[in-house]
């Protein structure tokens, strides 16, 4: 078998290992700031996601016991607990990693891929790829402090096409004890423009054949997931923005036969909405829920009447929101388009 490829009969629902941990399948959720909170992760896991890391936590804020950071790392039942850590000071990152390990986190993922200006402007996220020695020191401190927790790194192909250093960095990180590498197939300069470069992801995989490897970028269907695994030699694929408003995407990728009707979809979304109110309180929860409800409507009910959509997103009482949402899901998408 050629390097960088996997057999065509690879099963997405088969487990794989990250260090001494077993991930139940090969569909992972990308940690996304402001999105993959506890209510969202619960939904993703119930739909079949194999691993759902918490959104990124700043190392300095965790060290200072900031309440918001502590809320972000809360677990979700019996599922594996993973948290993404962001920062640029190796010592502070190490202290934060020890705190996460003490809290029972099983996988600590170091963010070296976020392209957002508010992150890279602080020389964090993808900006660390422009400072390879600093990036390695961070990995070494986190690995030393993490105890029995596994350490992973999520990164891009490089800062831009003149600095495609993901393969070289991945090799150094693996030698430092990282158990898993995730690569998004774009540079920071690209952000989310264009298409993910599958061949470039495969090149990074070839540099670290002995550890778990995850490919990220543009996977929205079962066919694309299998193609990504086969072409890159990755152990798993990671879904990010494609999961917005598609609660059963993981089930579709795993091909487990789920074909939810309107009532099942409504119940799922209503539970997510109510979970957000519990997690954040009524007022903050309603504000937080608006983007999720908007994504659900965009994906699942794109032909919803504009006035009805607006009433769902702006209702002041949860009961009114749910009543309007039930109205939107009372018809099938084809009936809406008729």
mmCIF file with all atom_site columns, C-alpha atoms in Angstrom, residues 22-194:
data_model
loop_
_atom_site.group_PDB
_atom_site.id
_atom_site.type_symbol
_atom_site.label_atom_id
_atom_site.label_alt_id
_atom_site.label_comp_id
_atom_site.label_asym_id
_atom_site.label_entity_id
_atom_site.label_seq_id
_atom_site.pdbx_PDB_ins_code
_atom_site.Cartn_x
_atom_site.Cartn_y
_atom_site.Cartn_z
_atom_site.occupancy
_atom_site.B_iso_or_equiv
_atom_site.pdbx_formal_charge
_atom_site.auth_seq_id
_atom_site.auth_comp_id
_atom_site.auth_asym_id
_atom_site.auth_atom_id
_atom_site.pdbx_PDB_model_num
ATOM 1   C CA . UNK A 1 22  ? -9.846  4.305  22.062 1.00 0.00 ? 22  UNK A CA 1
ATOM 2   C CA . UNK A 1 23  ? -11.961 6.629  19.905 1.00 0.00 ? 23  UNK A CA 1
ATOM 3   C CA . UNK A 1 24  ? -15.185 4.762  18.985 1.00 0.00 ? 24  UNK A CA 1
ATOM 4   C CA . UNK A 1 25  ? -15.313 5.894  15.347 1.00 0.00 ? 25  UNK A CA 1
ATOM 5   C CA . UNK A 1 26  ? -13.498 8.020  12.797 1.00 0.00 ? 26  UNK A CA 1
ATOM 6   C CA . UNK A 1 27  ? -15.739 11.104 12.723 1.00 0.00 ? 27  UNK A CA 1
ATOM 7   C CA . UNK A 1 28  ? -14.517 13.901 15.009 1.00 0.00 ? 28  UNK A CA 1
ATOM 8   C CA . UNK A 1 29  ? -15.962 17.321 15.781 1.00 0.00 ? 29  UNK A CA 1
ATOM 9   C CA . UNK A 1 30  ? -13.680 20.332 15.403 1.00 0.00 ? 30  UNK A CA 1
ATOM 10  C CA . UNK A 1 31  ? -13.379 22.554 18.480 1.00 0.00 ? 31  UNK A CA 1
ATOM 11  C CA . UNK A 1 32  ? -14.936 25.892 17.502 1.00 0.00 ? 32  UNK A CA 1
ATOM 12  C CA . UNK A 1 33  ? -14.937 28.994 19.677 1.00 0.00 ? 33  UNK A CA 1
ATOM 13  C CA . UNK A 1 34  ? -18.432 30.112 20.624 1.00 0.00 ? 34  UNK A CA 1
ATOM 14  C CA . UNK A 1 35  ? -19.955 26.975 19.106 1.00 0.00 ? 35  UNK A CA 1
ATOM 15  C CA . UNK A 1 36  ? -18.810 23.685 20.641 1.00 0.00 ? 36  UNK A CA 1
ATOM 16  C CA . UNK A 1 37  ? -20.040 24.363 24.146 1.00 0.00 ? 37  UNK A CA 1
ATOM 17  C CA . UNK A 1 38  ? -21.466 21.608 26.347 1.00 0.00 ? 38  UNK A CA 1
ATOM 18  C CA . UNK A 1 39  ? -25.019 21.670 24.870 1.00 0.00 ? 39  UNK A CA 1
ATOM 19  C CA . UNK A 1 40  ? -23.630 21.475 21.322 1.00 0.00 ? 40  UNK A CA 1
ATOM 20  C CA . UNK A 1 41  ? -21.242 18.646 22.219 1.00 0.00 ? 41  UNK A CA 1
ATOM 21  C CA . UNK A 1 42  ? -24.074 16.671 23.803 1.00 0.00 ? 42  UNK A CA 1
ATOM 22  C CA . UNK A 1 43  ? -26.038 16.925 20.556 1.00 0.00 ? 43  UNK A CA 1
ATOM 23  C CA . UNK A 1 44  ? -23.031 15.934 18.464 1.00 0.00 ? 44  UNK A CA 1
ATOM 24  C CA . UNK A 1 45  ? -22.282 12.895 20.605 1.00 0.00 ? 45  UNK A CA 1
ATOM 25  C CA . UNK A 1 46  ? -25.902 11.754 20.566 1.00 0.00 ? 46  UNK A CA 1
ATOM 26  C CA . UNK A 1 47  ? -25.758 11.929 16.750 1.00 0.00 ? 47  UNK A CA 1
ATOM 27  C CA . UNK A 1 48  ? -22.681 9.714  16.579 1.00 0.00 ? 48  UNK A CA 1
ATOM 28  C CA . UNK A 1 49  ? -19.573 11.927 16.756 1.00 0.00 ? 49  UNK A CA 1
ATOM 29  C CA . UNK A 1 50  ? -16.612 9.889  18.000 1.00 0.00 ? 50  UNK A CA 1
ATOM 30  C CA . UNK A 1 51  ? -14.847 12.741 19.812 1.00 0.00 ? 51  UNK A CA 1
ATOM 31  C CA . UNK A 1 52  ? -16.161 16.222 20.638 1.00 0.00 ? 52  UNK A CA 1
ATOM 32  C CA . UNK A 1 53  ? -13.481 18.527 22.101 1.00 0.00 ? 53  UNK A CA 1
ATOM 33  C CA . UNK A 1 54  ? -14.546 21.587 24.054 1.00 0.00 ? 54  UNK A CA 1
ATOM 34  C CA . UNK A 1 55  ? -14.006 24.988 22.480 1.00 0.00 ? 55  UNK A CA 1
ATOM 35  C CA . UNK A 1 56  ? -10.603 26.561 23.001 1.00 0.00 ? 56  UNK A CA 1
ATOM 36  C CA . UNK A 1 57  ? -9.629  27.782 26.452 1.00 0.00 ? 57  UNK A CA 1
ATOM 37  C CA . UNK A 1 58  ? -6.928  30.423 26.949 1.00 0.00 ? 58  UNK A CA 1
ATOM 38  C CA . UNK A 1 59  ? -4.114  29.119 29.141 1.00 0.00 ? 59  UNK A CA 1
ATOM 39  C CA . UNK A 1 60  ? -3.790  32.342 31.131 1.00 0.00 ? 60  UNK A CA 1
ATOM 40  C CA . UNK A 1 61  ? -7.506  32.501 31.891 1.00 0.00 ? 61  UNK A CA 1
ATOM 41  C CA . UNK A 1 62  ? -7.525  28.887 33.034 1.00 0.00 ? 62  UNK A CA 1
ATOM 42  C CA . UNK A 1 63  ? -4.549  29.543 35.289 1.00 0.00 ? 63  UNK A CA 1
ATOM 43  C CA . UNK A 1 64  ? -6.486  32.423 36.884 1.00 0.00 ? 64  UNK A CA 1
ATOM 44  C CA . UNK A 1 65  ? -9.546  30.201 37.449 1.00 0.00 ? 65  UNK A CA 1
ATOM 45  C CA . UNK A 1 66  ? -11.744 32.396 35.269 1.00 0.00 ? 66  UNK A CA 1
ATOM 46  C CA . UNK A 1 67  ? -15.321 31.149 35.657 1.00 0.00 ? 67  UNK A CA 1
ATOM 47  C CA . UNK A 1 68  ? -16.041 31.154 31.922 1.00 0.00 ? 68  UNK A CA 1
ATOM 48  C CA . UNK A 1 69  ? -13.006 28.981 31.219 1.00 0.00 ? 69  UNK A CA 1
ATOM 49  C CA . UNK A 1 70  ? -13.961 26.510 33.945 1.00 0.00 ? 70  UNK A CA 1
ATOM 50  C CA . UNK A 1 71  ? -17.485 26.298 32.481 1.00 0.00 ? 71  UNK A CA 1
ATOM 51  C CA . UNK A 1 72  ? -16.083 25.472 29.058 1.00 0.00 ? 72  UNK A CA 1
ATOM 52  C CA . UNK A 1 73  ? -14.204 22.391 30.227 1.00 0.00 ? 73  UNK A CA 1
ATOM 53  C CA . UNK A 1 74  ? -17.186 20.675 31.837 1.00 0.00 ? 74  UNK A CA 1
ATOM 54  C CA . UNK A 1 75  ? -17.614 17.071 30.712 1.00 0.00 ? 75  UNK A CA 1
ATOM 55  C CA . UNK A 1 76  ? -20.470 15.334 28.969 1.00 0.00 ? 76  UNK A CA 1
ATOM 56  C CA . UNK A 1 77  ? -21.428 12.065 30.633 1.00 0.00 ? 77  UNK A CA 1
ATOM 57  C CA . UNK A 1 78  ? -19.314 9.021  29.831 1.00 0.00 ? 78  UNK A CA 1
ATOM 58  C CA . UNK A 1 79  ? -17.792 10.451 26.638 1.00 0.00 ? 79  UNK A CA 1
ATOM 59  C CA . UNK A 1 80  ? -14.063 11.031 26.377 1.00 0.00 ? 80  UNK A CA 1
ATOM 60  C CA . UNK A 1 81  ? -13.133 14.493 27.610 1.00 0.00 ? 81  UNK A CA 1
ATOM 61  C CA . UNK A 1 82  ? -11.008 16.640 25.321 1.00 0.00 ? 82  UNK A CA 1
ATOM 62  C CA . UNK A 1 83  ? -10.232 20.356 25.522 1.00 0.00 ? 83  UNK A CA 1
ATOM 63  C CA . UNK A 1 84  ? -8.373  22.659 23.148 1.00 0.00 ? 84  UNK A CA 1
ATOM 64  C CA . UNK A 1 85  ? -5.798  24.915 24.784 1.00 0.00 ? 85  UNK A CA 1
ATOM 65  C CA . UNK A 1 86  ? -4.553  28.179 23.268 1.00 0.00 ? 86  UNK A CA 1
ATOM 66  C CA . UNK A 1 87  ? -1.619  30.367 24.292 1.00 0.00 ? 87  UNK A CA 1
ATOM 67  C CA . UNK A 1 88  ? 1.954   31.347 23.406 1.00 0.00 ? 88  UNK A CA 1
ATOM 68  C CA . UNK A 1 89  ? 3.887   31.109 26.683 1.00 0.00 ? 89  UNK A CA 1
ATOM 69  C CA . UNK A 1 90  ? 5.256   27.607 27.185 1.00 0.00 ? 90  UNK A CA 1
ATOM 70  C CA . UNK A 1 91  ? 5.342   27.744 30.985 1.00 0.00 ? 91  UNK A CA 1
ATOM 71  C CA . UNK A 1 92  ? 1.776   29.055 31.249 1.00 0.00 ? 92  UNK A CA 1
ATOM 72  C CA . UNK A 1 93  ? 0.590   26.426 28.776 1.00 0.00 ? 93  UNK A CA 1
ATOM 73  C CA . UNK A 1 94  ? 2.254   23.748 30.887 1.00 0.00 ? 94  UNK A CA 1
ATOM 74  C CA . UNK A 1 95  ? 0.552   24.967 34.065 1.00 0.00 ? 95  UNK A CA 1
ATOM 75  C CA . UNK A 1 96  ? -2.803  25.034 32.278 1.00 0.00 ? 96  UNK A CA 1
ATOM 76  C CA . UNK A 1 97  ? -2.227  21.510 30.946 1.00 0.00 ? 97  UNK A CA 1
ATOM 77  C CA . UNK A 1 98  ? -1.623  20.227 34.453 1.00 0.00 ? 98  UNK A CA 1
ATOM 78  C CA . UNK A 1 99  ? -4.841  21.889 35.589 1.00 0.00 ? 99  UNK A CA 1
ATOM 79  C CA . UNK A 1 100 ? -6.761  20.224 32.761 1.00 0.00 ? 100 UNK A CA 1
ATOM 80  C CA . UNK A 1 101 ? -5.265  16.835 33.578 1.00 0.00 ? 101 UNK A CA 1
ATOM 81  C CA . UNK A 1 102 ? -6.187  17.293 37.242 1.00 0.00 ? 102 UNK A CA 1
ATOM 82  C CA . UNK A 1 103 ? -9.765  18.031 36.120 1.00 0.00 ? 103 UNK A CA 1
ATOM 83  C CA . UNK A 1 104 ? -9.917  14.673 34.343 1.00 0.00 ? 104 UNK A CA 1
ATOM 84  C CA . UNK A 1 105 ? -9.339  15.859 30.776 1.00 0.00 ? 105 UNK A CA 1
ATOM 85  C CA . UNK A 1 106 ? -8.091  12.921 28.707 1.00 0.00 ? 106 UNK A CA 1
ATOM 86  C CA . UNK A 1 107 ? -6.947  14.704 25.541 1.00 0.00 ? 107 UNK A CA 1
ATOM 87  C CA . UNK A 1 108 ? -5.339  18.161 25.557 1.00 0.00 ? 108 UNK A CA 1
ATOM 88  C CA . UNK A 1 109 ? -5.283  19.676 22.077 1.00 0.00 ? 109 UNK A CA 1
ATOM 89  C CA . UNK A 1 110 ? -2.918  22.572 21.385 1.00 0.00 ? 110 UNK A CA 1
ATOM 90  C CA . UNK A 1 111 ? -4.349  25.189 19.021 1.00 0.00 ? 111 UNK A CA 1
ATOM 91  C CA . UNK A 1 112 ? -1.916  26.037 16.235 1.00 0.00 ? 112 UNK A CA 1
ATOM 92  C CA . UNK A 1 113 ? -4.531  26.404 13.531 1.00 0.00 ? 113 UNK A CA 1
ATOM 93  C CA . UNK A 1 114 ? -6.991  29.169 14.396 1.00 0.00 ? 114 UNK A CA 1
ATOM 94  C CA . UNK A 1 115 ? -6.807  31.842 11.654 1.00 0.00 ? 115 UNK A CA 1
ATOM 95  C CA . UNK A 1 116 ? -8.853  34.503 13.493 1.00 0.00 ? 116 UNK A CA 1
ATOM 96  C CA . UNK A 1 117 ? -7.097  37.856 13.745 1.00 0.00 ? 117 UNK A CA 1
ATOM 97  C CA . UNK A 1 118 ? -7.981  38.218 17.436 1.00 0.00 ? 118 UNK A CA 1
ATOM 98  C CA . UNK A 1 119 ? -6.026  34.992 18.052 1.00 0.00 ? 119 UNK A CA 1
ATOM 99  C CA . UNK A 1 120 ? -3.129  35.350 15.613 1.00 0.00 ? 120 UNK A CA 1
ATOM 100 C CA . UNK A 1 121 ? -2.805  39.020 16.572 1.00 0.00 ? 121 UNK A CA 1
ATOM 101 C CA . UNK A 1 122 ? -1.719  37.783 19.991 1.00 0.00 ? 122 UNK A CA 1
ATOM 102 C CA . UNK A 1 123 ? 0.811   35.491 18.302 1.00 0.00 ? 123 UNK A CA 1
ATOM 103 C CA . UNK A 1 124 ? -1.311  32.436 19.154 1.00 0.00 ? 124 UNK A CA 1
ATOM 104 C CA . UNK A 1 125 ? -3.148  29.872 17.047 1.00 0.00 ? 125 UNK A CA 1
ATOM 105 C CA . UNK A 1 126 ? -1.813  29.603 13.489 1.00 0.00 ? 126 UNK A CA 1
ATOM 106 C CA . UNK A 1 127 ? 0.764   32.325 14.238 1.00 0.00 ? 127 UNK A CA 1
ATOM 107 C CA . UNK A 1 128 ? 2.741   29.761 16.246 1.00 0.00 ? 128 UNK A CA 1
ATOM 108 C CA . UNK A 1 129 ? 3.567   28.010 12.983 1.00 0.00 ? 129 UNK A CA 1
ATOM 109 C CA . UNK A 1 130 ? 5.786   30.996 12.133 1.00 0.00 ? 130 UNK A CA 1
ATOM 110 C CA . UNK A 1 131 ? 7.786   30.362 15.332 1.00 0.00 ? 131 UNK A CA 1
ATOM 111 C CA . UNK A 1 132 ? 8.730   26.670 15.173 1.00 0.00 ? 132 UNK A CA 1
ATOM 112 C CA . UNK A 1 133 ? 11.040  26.690 18.199 1.00 0.00 ? 133 UNK A CA 1
ATOM 113 C CA . UNK A 1 134 ? 8.439   28.397 20.385 1.00 0.00 ? 134 UNK A CA 1
ATOM 114 C CA . UNK A 1 135 ? 5.804   25.962 19.132 1.00 0.00 ? 135 UNK A CA 1
ATOM 115 C CA . UNK A 1 136 ? 8.026   23.019 20.071 1.00 0.00 ? 136 UNK A CA 1
ATOM 116 C CA . UNK A 1 137 ? 8.700   24.421 23.551 1.00 0.00 ? 137 UNK A CA 1
ATOM 117 C CA . UNK A 1 138 ? 4.951   24.706 24.099 1.00 0.00 ? 138 UNK A CA 1
ATOM 118 C CA . UNK A 1 139 ? 4.447   21.088 23.053 1.00 0.00 ? 139 UNK A CA 1
ATOM 119 C CA . UNK A 1 140 ? 7.261   19.937 25.344 1.00 0.00 ? 140 UNK A CA 1
ATOM 120 C CA . UNK A 1 141 ? 5.888   21.821 28.367 1.00 0.00 ? 141 UNK A CA 1
ATOM 121 C CA . UNK A 1 142 ? 2.342   20.607 27.779 1.00 0.00 ? 142 UNK A CA 1
ATOM 122 C CA . UNK A 1 143 ? 3.508   17.011 27.273 1.00 0.00 ? 143 UNK A CA 1
ATOM 123 C CA . UNK A 1 144 ? 5.599   17.106 30.454 1.00 0.00 ? 144 UNK A CA 1
ATOM 124 C CA . UNK A 1 145 ? 2.746   18.567 32.512 1.00 0.00 ? 145 UNK A CA 1
ATOM 125 C CA . UNK A 1 146 ? -0.148  16.550 31.094 1.00 0.00 ? 146 UNK A CA 1
ATOM 126 C CA . UNK A 1 147 ? 0.508   13.386 33.090 1.00 0.00 ? 147 UNK A CA 1
ATOM 127 C CA . UNK A 1 148 ? -1.525  10.491 31.705 1.00 0.00 ? 148 UNK A CA 1
ATOM 128 C CA . UNK A 1 149 ? -3.555  12.751 29.392 1.00 0.00 ? 149 UNK A CA 1
ATOM 129 C CA . UNK A 1 150 ? -2.807  12.458 25.681 1.00 0.00 ? 150 UNK A CA 1
ATOM 130 C CA . UNK A 1 151 ? -1.547  15.561 23.864 1.00 0.00 ? 151 UNK A CA 1
ATOM 131 C CA . UNK A 1 152 ? -2.564  16.508 20.332 1.00 0.00 ? 152 UNK A CA 1
ATOM 132 C CA . UNK A 1 153 ? -1.934  19.460 18.030 1.00 0.00 ? 153 UNK A CA 1
ATOM 133 C CA . UNK A 1 154 ? -4.320  20.978 15.493 1.00 0.00 ? 154 UNK A CA 1
ATOM 134 C CA . UNK A 1 155 ? -2.665  23.079 12.822 1.00 0.00 ? 155 UNK A CA 1
ATOM 135 C CA . UNK A 1 156 ? -2.832  24.248 9.213  1.00 0.00 ? 156 UNK A CA 1
ATOM 136 C CA . UNK A 1 157 ? -0.530  23.620 6.276  1.00 0.00 ? 157 UNK A CA 1
ATOM 137 C CA . UNK A 1 158 ? 1.428   26.745 7.169  1.00 0.00 ? 158 UNK A CA 1
ATOM 138 C CA . UNK A 1 159 ? 1.053   30.502 7.454  1.00 0.00 ? 159 UNK A CA 1
ATOM 139 C CA . UNK A 1 160 ? 0.939   30.953 3.672  1.00 0.00 ? 160 UNK A CA 1
ATOM 140 C CA . UNK A 1 161 ? 2.067   29.086 0.564  1.00 0.00 ? 161 UNK A CA 1
ATOM 141 C CA . UNK A 1 162 ? 5.616   30.376 1.031  1.00 0.00 ? 162 UNK A CA 1
ATOM 142 C CA . UNK A 1 163 ? 5.741   28.819 4.516  1.00 0.00 ? 163 UNK A CA 1
ATOM 143 C CA . UNK A 1 164 ? 4.307   25.307 4.194  1.00 0.00 ? 164 UNK A CA 1
ATOM 144 C CA . UNK A 1 165 ? 6.004   23.830 7.257  1.00 0.00 ? 165 UNK A CA 1
ATOM 145 C CA . UNK A 1 166 ? 3.301   21.546 8.680  1.00 0.00 ? 166 UNK A CA 1
ATOM 146 C CA . UNK A 1 167 ? 5.181   18.328 7.859  1.00 0.00 ? 167 UNK A CA 1
ATOM 147 C CA . UNK A 1 168 ? 8.401   19.486 9.517  1.00 0.00 ? 168 UNK A CA 1
ATOM 148 C CA . UNK A 1 169 ? 6.536   20.707 12.593 1.00 0.00 ? 169 UNK A CA 1
ATOM 149 C CA . UNK A 1 170 ? 4.484   17.525 12.842 1.00 0.00 ? 170 UNK A CA 1
ATOM 150 C CA . UNK A 1 171 ? 7.675   15.451 12.854 1.00 0.00 ? 171 UNK A CA 1
ATOM 151 C CA . UNK A 1 172 ? 9.166   17.521 15.683 1.00 0.00 ? 172 UNK A CA 1
ATOM 152 C CA . UNK A 1 173 ? 5.928   17.330 17.660 1.00 0.00 ? 173 UNK A CA 1
ATOM 153 C CA . UNK A 1 174 ? 5.711   13.554 17.278 1.00 0.00 ? 174 UNK A CA 1
ATOM 154 C CA . UNK A 1 175 ? 9.291   13.220 18.499 1.00 0.00 ? 175 UNK A CA 1
ATOM 155 C CA . UNK A 1 176 ? 8.303   15.333 21.532 1.00 0.00 ? 176 UNK A CA 1
ATOM 156 C CA . UNK A 1 177 ? 5.552   12.885 22.491 1.00 0.00 ? 177 UNK A CA 1
ATOM 157 C CA . UNK A 1 178 ? 2.389   14.139 20.809 1.00 0.00 ? 178 UNK A CA 1
ATOM 158 C CA . UNK A 1 179 ? -0.150  11.326 20.278 1.00 0.00 ? 179 UNK A CA 1
ATOM 159 C CA . UNK A 1 180 ? -2.243  12.884 17.506 1.00 0.00 ? 180 UNK A CA 1
ATOM 160 C CA . UNK A 1 181 ? -1.925  15.531 14.804 1.00 0.00 ? 181 UNK A CA 1
ATOM 161 C CA . UNK A 1 182 ? -4.881  17.182 13.056 1.00 0.00 ? 182 UNK A CA 1
ATOM 162 C CA . UNK A 1 183 ? -4.247  19.151 9.864  1.00 0.00 ? 183 UNK A CA 1
ATOM 163 C CA . UNK A 1 184 ? -6.665  21.553 8.196  1.00 0.00 ? 184 UNK A CA 1
ATOM 164 C CA . UNK A 1 185 ? -5.847  21.539 4.500  1.00 0.00 ? 185 UNK A CA 1
ATOM 165 C CA . UNK A 1 186 ? -5.499  25.303 4.061  1.00 0.00 ? 186 UNK A CA 1
ATOM 166 C CA . UNK A 1 187 ? -2.983  27.949 5.096  1.00 0.00 ? 187 UNK A CA 1
ATOM 167 C CA . UNK A 1 188 ? -3.772  30.682 7.567  1.00 0.00 ? 188 UNK A CA 1
ATOM 168 C CA . UNK A 1 189 ? -3.683  33.194 4.732  1.00 0.00 ? 189 UNK A CA 1
ATOM 169 C CA . UNK A 1 190 ? -6.444  31.252 2.954  1.00 0.00 ? 190 UNK A CA 1
ATOM 170 C CA . UNK A 1 191 ? -8.605  31.097 6.071  1.00 0.00 ? 191 UNK A CA 1
ATOM 171 C CA . UNK A 1 192 ? -11.585 29.186 4.597  1.00 0.00 ? 192 UNK A CA 1
ATOM 172 C CA . UNK A 1 193 ? -11.271 30.220 0.946  1.00 0.00 ? 193 UNK A CA 1
ATOM 173 C CA . UNK A 1 194 ? -10.762 27.731 -1.853 1.00 0.00 ? 194 UNK A CA 1
#
